[in-house]
């Protein structure tokens, strides 16, 4: 693992790239021995820095939650990242593009927790029981790496390419839905750009929450009540540019939309 000085240097590089948008080289160019554990150490340092600045942790996001993405990256479990409250945008609103470099949009199902979850082996039933409601979400991810060249450890250290996200549509009790079979359409400027079933996320999106809780437990943490969890892109991530209107339609859960600032 990298020493504390290296973690602090990497944290500064990532924080600066996000605060005043600019591209950076993939982190393993200078630190070829960097591990996933090092990447999460950078995330921890980012969170400490952001909270010291008064920013608030709203929840967590899962990534690499489809089998195809896992196979592509050579991993057997999702990656996880932080959701900060000041990156939430309004359904039907406008997302500022001035701080985005390579933005892409993906449609996800969000879980909002009413109870704390903790432990190494919570069940899907435990997740459902602890959930207040589920609802449609759009996440805008943004690769800050030069020439779009990156690897897994660099992306995790950059907080999973997090940029903006929004919740909308019709909040539903998870017990009312078959969360394995929700059809999802992602549209750009009125045309279908991607489609998927919610079961593309680990067979059941609650599995992402289950795995998140186990990951937090291994780090001596819990998933607090009130947390938002983005369970990972059910659809592929589509490229978006200034002026694009993005909408996602979820079977039995309504629709969500946003426009990229012109």
PDB file of N, CA and C in Angstrom, residues 8 37 39 43 51 70 72 93 95 114 118 140 151 171 173 191 214 231 238 244 258:
ATOM      1  N   UNK A   8      -1.962  11.502   0.445  1.00  0.00           N
ATOM      2  CA  UNK A   8      -2.287  12.917   0.546  1.00  0.00           C
ATOM      3  C   UNK A   8      -2.035  13.636  -0.778  1.00  0.00           C
ATOM      4  N   UNK A  37      -7.222  -0.860  -2.454  1.00  0.00           N
ATOM      5  CA  UNK A  37      -7.223  -0.365  -1.077  1.00  0.00           C
ATOM      6  C   UNK A  37      -6.667   1.060  -1.013  1.00  0.00           C
ATOM      7  N   UNK A  39      -6.908   3.222  -3.393  1.00  0.00           N
ATOM      8  CA  UNK A  39      -7.940   4.078  -3.981  1.00  0.00           C
ATOM      9  C   UNK A  39      -8.988   4.457  -2.954  1.00  0.00           C
ATOM     10  N   UNK A  43     -10.298   8.024  -1.290  1.00  0.00           N
ATOM     11  CA  UNK A  43     -11.702   8.414  -1.053  1.00  0.00           C
ATOM     12  C   UNK A  43     -11.916   8.863   0.387  1.00  0.00           C
ATOM     13  N   UNK A  51     -15.737  17.192   4.199  1.00  0.00           N
ATOM     14  CA  UNK A  51     -16.513  17.464   5.412  1.00  0.00           C
ATOM     15  C   UNK A  51     -15.907  18.620   6.204  1.00  0.00           C
ATOM     16  N   UNK A  70     -18.370  -5.944 -14.921  1.00  0.00           N
ATOM     17  CA  UNK A  70     -17.445  -6.663 -14.045  1.00  0.00           C
ATOM     18  C   UNK A  70     -16.448  -7.484 -14.854  1.00  0.00           C
ATOM     19  N   UNK A  72     -15.539  -6.973 -17.905  1.00  0.00           N
ATOM     20  CA  UNK A  72     -14.680  -6.062 -18.651  1.00  0.00           C
ATOM     21  C   UNK A  72     -13.529  -5.552 -17.788  1.00  0.00           C
ATOM     22  N   UNK A  93     -34.873  20.028 -13.874  1.00  0.00           N
ATOM     23  CA  UNK A  93     -34.054  21.230 -13.827  1.00  0.00           C
ATOM     24  C   UNK A  93     -32.946  21.237 -14.863  1.00  0.00           C
ATOM     25  N   UNK A  95     -28.691  21.127 -15.396  1.00  0.00           N
ATOM     26  CA  UNK A  95     -27.392  20.791 -14.819  1.00  0.00           C
ATOM     27  C   UNK A  95     -26.338  21.701 -15.415  1.00  0.00           C
ATOM     28  N   UNK A 114     -34.762   4.033   5.488  1.00  0.00           N
ATOM     29  CA  UNK A 114     -35.444   4.540   6.680  1.00  0.00           C
ATOM     30  C   UNK A 114     -34.802   4.022   7.955  1.00  0.00           C
ATOM     31  N   UNK A 118     -26.463  -2.656   9.017  1.00  0.00           N
ATOM     32  CA  UNK A 118     -25.096  -2.965   9.421  1.00  0.00           C
ATOM     33  C   UNK A 118     -24.883  -4.467   9.374  1.00  0.00           C
ATOM     34  N   UNK A 140     -25.072  11.721 -13.538  1.00  0.00           N
ATOM     35  CA  UNK A 140     -24.157  12.275 -14.527  1.00  0.00           C
ATOM     36  C   UNK A 140     -22.747  11.980 -14.023  1.00  0.00           C
ATOM     37  N   UNK A 151      -7.986   3.504 -15.473  1.00  0.00           N
ATOM     38  CA  UNK A 151      -8.069   2.119 -15.022  1.00  0.00           C
ATOM     39  C   UNK A 151      -8.896   2.099 -13.734  1.00  0.00           C
ATOM     40  N   UNK A 171     -41.838   7.915  -6.190  1.00  0.00           N
ATOM     41  CA  UNK A 171     -41.302   7.058  -5.138  1.00  0.00           C
ATOM     42  C   UNK A 171     -42.263   5.909  -4.842  1.00  0.00           C
ATOM     43  N   UNK A 173     -42.854   2.102  -2.526  1.00  0.00           N
ATOM     44  CA  UNK A 173     -42.399   1.149  -1.517  1.00  0.00           C
ATOM     45  C   UNK A 173     -41.822  -0.056  -2.255  1.00  0.00           C
ATOM     46  N   UNK A 191     -35.116  10.796 -28.283  1.00  0.00           N
ATOM     47  CA  UNK A 191     -34.860   9.523 -28.934  1.00  0.00           C
ATOM     48  C   UNK A 191     -34.271   8.524 -27.941  1.00  0.00           C
ATOM     49  N   UNK A 214     -22.022  -4.733   3.328  1.00  0.00           N
ATOM     50  CA  UNK A 214     -20.916  -5.623   3.670  1.00  0.00           C
ATOM     51  C   UNK A 214     -19.576  -4.900   3.530  1.00  0.00           C
ATOM     52  N   UNK A 231     -27.814   2.494  -7.054  1.00  0.00           N
ATOM     53  CA  UNK A 231     -27.448   1.080  -7.161  1.00  0.00           C
ATOM     54  C   UNK A 231     -26.660   0.730  -8.414  1.00  0.00           C
ATOM     55  N   UNK A 238     -24.525   7.054 -21.474  1.00  0.00           N
ATOM     56  CA  UNK A 238     -24.540   7.706 -22.788  1.00  0.00           C
ATOM     57  C   UNK A 238     -23.879   9.079 -22.698  1.00  0.00           C
ATOM     58  N   UNK A 244     -28.403  19.237 -24.339  1.00  0.00           N
ATOM     59  CA  UNK A 244     -29.142  17.981 -24.457  1.00  0.00           C
ATOM     60  C   UNK A 244     -30.239  17.893 -23.395  1.00  0.00           C
ATOM     61  N   UNK A 258     -33.887  15.944 -17.160  1.00  0.00           N
ATOM     62  CA  UNK A 258     -33.012  17.074 -16.855  1.00  0.00           C
ATOM     63  C   UNK A 258     -32.491  17.608 -18.179  1.00  0.00           C
TER      64      UNK A 258
END
